[in-house]
Coordinates of C-alpha atoms in Angstrom, one line a residue:
M1 CA 38.1 21.8 -8.0
D2 CA 38.6 25.3 -9.4
L3 CA 36.1 28.2 -9.2
G4 CA 35.1 27.7 -12.8
S5 CA 33.9 24.2 -12.0
F6 CA 31.9 25.4 -9.1
A7 CA 30.3 28.1 -11.2
L8 CA 29.4 25.6 -13.9
Q9 CA 27.8 23.3 -11.3
G10 CA 25.9 26.2 -9.8
E11 CA 24.6 27.1 -13.3
T12 CA 23.5 23.6 -14.0
V13 CA 21.6 23.4 -10.6
A14 CA 19.9 26.7 -11.4
E15 CA 18.9 25.4 -14.8
V16 CA 17.5 22.2 -13.4
L17 CA 15.6 24.2 -10.8
V18 CA 14.1 26.3 -13.7
L19 CA 13.0 23.0 -15.4
V20 CA 11.3 21.8 -12.2
I21 CA 9.4 25.1 -11.8
F22 CA 8.3 25.3 -15.5
S23 CA 7.3 21.6 -15.5
F24 CA 5.1 21.8 -12.4
L25 CA 3.7 25.4 -12.6
P26 CA 1.4 25.0 -15.6
P27 CA -0.2 21.8 -14.3
V28 CA -0.7 23.4 -10.9
I29 CA -2.4 26.4 -12.5
F30 CA -4.6 24.0 -14.6
V31 CA -5.6 22.2 -11.4
V32 CA -6.8 25.4 -9.9
W33 CA -8.7 26.1 -13.1
I34 CA -10.4 22.8 -13.1
R35 CA -11.2 22.8 -9.4
N36 CA -12.7 26.3 -9.6
T37 CA -14.9 25.3 -12.5
E38 CA -17.4 24.2 -9.9
R39 CA -19.3 27.0 -8.3
Y40 CA -20.8 24.9 -5.5
G41 CA -19.2 22.3 -3.3
R42 CA -15.7 22.8 -4.5
E43 CA -13.2 20.0 -3.5
P44 CA -11.1 20.8 -0.4
W45 CA -7.5 21.8 -1.2
G46 CA -6.1 19.1 1.0
M47 CA -7.7 16.4 -1.1
I48 CA -6.7 18.2 -4.3
A49 CA -3.1 18.4 -3.2
G50 CA -3.1 14.7 -2.2
M51 CA -4.6 13.6 -5.6
F52 CA -2.0 15.7 -7.5
L53 CA 0.8 14.2 -5.5
W54 CA -0.6 10.7 -6.2
G55 CA -0.4 11.4 -10.0
A56 CA 3.0 13.1 -9.7
I57 CA 4.7 10.3 -7.7
F58 CA 2.9 7.0 -7.3
A59 CA 1.1 6.9 -10.6
V60 CA 4.3 7.6 -12.4
I61 CA 6.0 4.7 -10.5
I62 CA 3.2 2.3 -10.9
G63 CA 2.6 3.2 -14.6
G64 CA 6.4 2.8 -15.3
I65 CA 6.6 -0.6 -13.6
L66 CA 3.5 -2.0 -15.3
S67 CA 4.6 -0.7 -18.7
L68 CA 7.9 -2.4 -18.4
L69 CA 6.3 -5.7 -17.4
F70 CA 3.9 -5.6 -20.3
L71 CA 6.7 -4.8 -22.7
I72 CA 8.5 -7.8 -21.5
L73 CA 5.4 -10.0 -21.8
F74 CA 4.7 -8.8 -25.4
A75 CA 8.3 -9.4 -26.4
V76 CA 8.3 -12.9 -25.1
A77 CA 4.8 -14.1 -25.8
T78 CA 3.6 -12.5 -29.0
P79 CA 4.9 -11.6 -32.5
V80 CA 3.3 -8.1 -32.3
E81 CA 6.6 -6.3 -32.6
Q82 CA 7.5 -8.3 -35.7
V83 CA 4.2 -7.2 -37.3
L84 CA 4.8 -3.6 -36.3
A85 CA 8.4 -3.7 -37.5
R86 CA 7.0 -4.1 -41.1
Q87 CA 5.6 -0.6 -40.9
F88 CA 7.7 1.2 -38.3
S89 CA 11.4 1.5 -37.7
D90 CA 10.9 1.5 -33.9
P91 CA 8.1 -1.0 -33.2
T92 CA 8.7 -1.1 -29.5
T93 CA 8.0 2.6 -29.1
I94 CA 4.8 2.3 -31.2
L95 CA 3.6 -0.6 -29.1
L96 CA 4.4 1.3 -25.9
A97 CA 2.7 4.5 -27.1
L98 CA -0.4 3.1 -28.7
V99 CA -1.2 0.0 -26.5
I100 CA 0.7 -0.4 -23.3
A101 CA 1.0 3.2 -22.0
P102 CA -2.6 4.1 -22.4
F103 CA -3.8 1.1 -20.4
T104 CA -1.1 1.2 -17.7
E105 CA -1.0 5.0 -17.2
E106 CA -4.7 5.4 -17.2
F107 CA -5.0 2.6 -14.6
A108 CA -2.3 4.1 -12.4
K109 CA -3.7 7.6 -12.5
A110 CA -7.3 6.4 -11.9
F111 CA -6.3 4.1 -9.0
G112 CA -5.6 7.2 -7.0
V113 CA -9.2 8.3 -7.5
L114 CA -10.6 4.8 -6.7
R115 CA -8.7 4.6 -3.4
R116 CA -10.1 7.9 -2.3
S117 CA -13.5 7.5 -3.8
F118 CA -15.1 7.7 -0.3
V119 CA -14.7 11.5 -0.5
I120 CA -16.8 11.8 -3.7
R121 CA -20.1 13.5 -3.0
E122 CA -21.3 14.6 -6.5
P123 CA -20.8 13.1 -10.0
E124 CA -18.6 16.1 -11.1
D125 CA -16.2 15.3 -8.3
G126 CA -14.9 12.4 -10.3
F127 CA -14.0 14.7 -13.2
V128 CA -12.2 17.0 -10.8
Y129 CA -10.2 14.4 -9.0
G130 CA -9.4 12.4 -12.2
A131 CA -8.2 15.6 -13.9
T132 CA -6.1 16.5 -10.9
S133 CA -4.4 13.1 -10.8
G134 CA -3.7 13.3 -14.5
L135 CA -2.2 16.8 -14.2
G136 CA 0.1 15.5 -11.4
F137 CA 1.2 12.8 -13.7
S138 CA 1.8 15.2 -16.5
A139 CA 3.9 17.5 -14.3
T140 CA 6.4 14.7 -13.6
E141 CA 6.3 13.6 -17.2
N142 CA 7.0 17.2 -18.3
L143 CA 10.1 17.2 -16.1
L144 CA 11.4 13.9 -17.3
Y145 CA 11.0 14.8 -21.0
G146 CA 12.5 18.2 -20.1
I147 CA 15.6 16.7 -18.5
A148 CA 16.1 14.5 -21.5
A149 CA 15.8 17.5 -23.9
F150 CA 18.2 19.4 -21.6
V151 CA 20.9 16.8 -21.8
A152 CA 20.5 16.5 -25.6
G153 CA 20.0 20.1 -26.6
G154 CA 20.3 22.5 -23.6
I155 CA 18.0 24.7 -21.6
A156 CA 16.3 26.4 -24.5
V157 CA 15.2 23.2 -26.2
S158 CA 14.1 21.8 -22.8
L159 CA 11.9 24.7 -22.1
L160 CA 10.3 24.5 -25.6
V161 CA 9.6 20.8 -25.0
I162 CA 8.0 21.6 -21.6
A163 CA 5.9 24.4 -23.1
V164 CA 4.5 22.3 -25.9
R165 CA 3.7 19.4 -23.5
S166 CA 2.1 21.8 -21.0
I167 CA -0.6 22.7 -23.6
S168 CA -1.0 19.3 -25.1
S169 CA -0.1 16.3 -23.0
S170 CA -1.1 18.0 -19.7
F171 CA -4.6 18.6 -21.0
L172 CA -4.7 15.0 -22.5
H173 CA -3.7 13.4 -19.2
A174 CA -6.3 15.5 -17.3
S175 CA -9.2 15.0 -19.7
A176 CA -8.6 11.2 -20.2
T177 CA -8.3 10.4 -16.5
S178 CA -11.3 12.6 -15.7
L179 CA -13.4 10.2 -17.7
T180 CA -12.4 7.2 -15.5
G181 CA -12.9 9.5 -12.4
Y182 CA -16.4 10.2 -13.6
G183 CA -17.1 6.5 -14.0
I184 CA -15.8 5.8 -10.5
A185 CA -18.0 8.6 -9.1
R186 CA -21.1 7.1 -10.9
N187 CA -20.3 3.7 -9.4
R188 CA -19.7 5.2 -5.9
L189 CA -22.9 7.3 -5.9
W190 CA -25.4 5.1 -7.8
G191 CA -24.2 1.6 -7.2
P192 CA -22.6 -1.4 -9.1
R193 CA -25.0 -1.3 -12.1
Y194 CA -23.1 1.8 -13.1
S195 CA -19.7 0.4 -13.9
A196 CA -16.6 2.5 -14.3
A197 CA -15.1 0.1 -16.9
P198 CA -16.6 1.7 -20.0
W199 CA -15.3 5.1 -18.9
Y200 CA -11.8 3.6 -18.3
L201 CA -11.8 2.2 -21.8
A202 CA -12.9 5.5 -23.2
A203 CA -9.9 7.1 -21.4
V204 CA -7.6 4.5 -22.8
A205 CA -9.0 5.1 -26.3
M206 CA -8.5 8.9 -25.9
H207 CA -5.0 8.5 -24.7
S208 CA -4.1 6.0 -27.5
A209 CA -5.6 8.4 -30.1
F210 CA -3.5 11.3 -28.9
N211 CA -0.4 9.2 -28.9
G212 CA -1.3 8.0 -32.4
V213 CA -1.3 11.6 -33.5
A214 CA 2.1 12.2 -31.9
S215 CA 3.5 9.1 -33.5
L216 CA 2.2 10.3 -36.9
G217 CA 4.1 13.4 -36.3
V218 CA 7.4 11.4 -36.1
Y219 CA 6.5 9.7 -39.4
L220 CA 5.6 12.9 -41.2
S221 CA 8.6 14.8 -40.0
D222 CA 10.8 12.4 -42.0
P223 CA 12.5 14.7 -44.6
S224 CA 11.7 12.1 -47.3
R225 CA 8.0 12.7 -46.7
F226 CA 6.7 16.1 -45.5
G227 CA 9.5 17.4 -43.2
E228 CA 8.9 20.2 -40.7
A229 CA 5.5 21.2 -42.3
G230 CA 4.0 17.8 -41.5
L231 CA 5.3 17.9 -38.0
L232 CA 3.8 21.3 -37.4
V233 CA 0.4 20.2 -38.7
V234 CA 0.4 17.2 -36.4
L235 CA 1.6 19.2 -33.4
A236 CA -1.2 21.7 -34.0
S237 CA -3.7 18.9 -34.3
G238 CA -2.5 17.4 -31.0
I239 CA -2.9 20.7 -29.2
V240 CA -6.4 21.3 -30.6
F241 CA -7.3 17.7 -29.7
A242 CA -6.2 18.2 -26.0
F243 CA -7.7 21.7 -25.7
V244 CA -11.1 20.6 -27.0
A245 CA -11.1 17.6 -24.7
I246 CA -10.3 19.6 -21.6
N247 CA -13.0 22.1 -22.4
V248 CA -15.6 19.4 -22.9
V249 CA -14.7 18.1 -19.4
R250 CA -15.1 21.6 -18.0
G251 CA -18.4 21.9 -19.7
K252 CA -19.6 18.6 -18.1
I253 CA -18.4 19.8 -14.7
M254 CA -20.5 23.0 -15.1
E255 CA -23.5 21.1 -16.4
H256 CA -23.5 18.7 -13.4
D257 CA -22.8 21.5 -11.0
A258 CA -25.9 23.4 -12.2
R259 CA -28.2 20.5 -11.7
Q260 CA -30.0 20.1 -8.4
G261 CA -31.5 17.0 -6.7
W262 CA -30.2 15.0 -9.5
L263 CA -30.8 11.4 -10.6
P264 CA -28.7 9.3 -13.0

């Protein structure tokens, strides 16, 4: 192998390292932001790190396996894809984005909160841990999408994809899973009459709505319809959606944090 090949390999490794850093750095910063929203009784860094790693590793694996299984089940057992094919050129992607992924990914991310629910001491802890698991998930997802964009279009395109996802999908994953985390906290602190199921369904609905906006962007970007202008409008809508959601979550954390001796 000549020196030129070595130099090329070294450049590729360096670019991939840049992708890893840019994929994980914004979610890590957002975790600190969410965790420090509490003024009193902030969560220990060890638990925060563990929850982030759950989202980044185990939730991605569990979510991916469950999504694949459900895709197979839908393909074998129902005519859903045939119905979707009448409206969309890629019905499998629509089914995955709007139905399967919201259920499986929100379950996988929230399961990390559920399995460590014994550390929850206050209702707002559920928001914090749920958001942290969601941000871990988004970091790995950023990297996977970034690598795909890197292969297709190079480092500049990849960094653009990661940047957009860091201010849209990262906030979506954090805010959606924080809802289920809050439901788990209520159940843990106040007993079985406070079920986490409605909060999980709300998280699924939020996730599906966001993916629906993203899917609409693909539709509107068709040159025969609205082209790039339509895509930009939908992109801006997705960012606003996620940004408003995460700030509502932070507001609820501050609201709960300010209340003393509190009852459900």
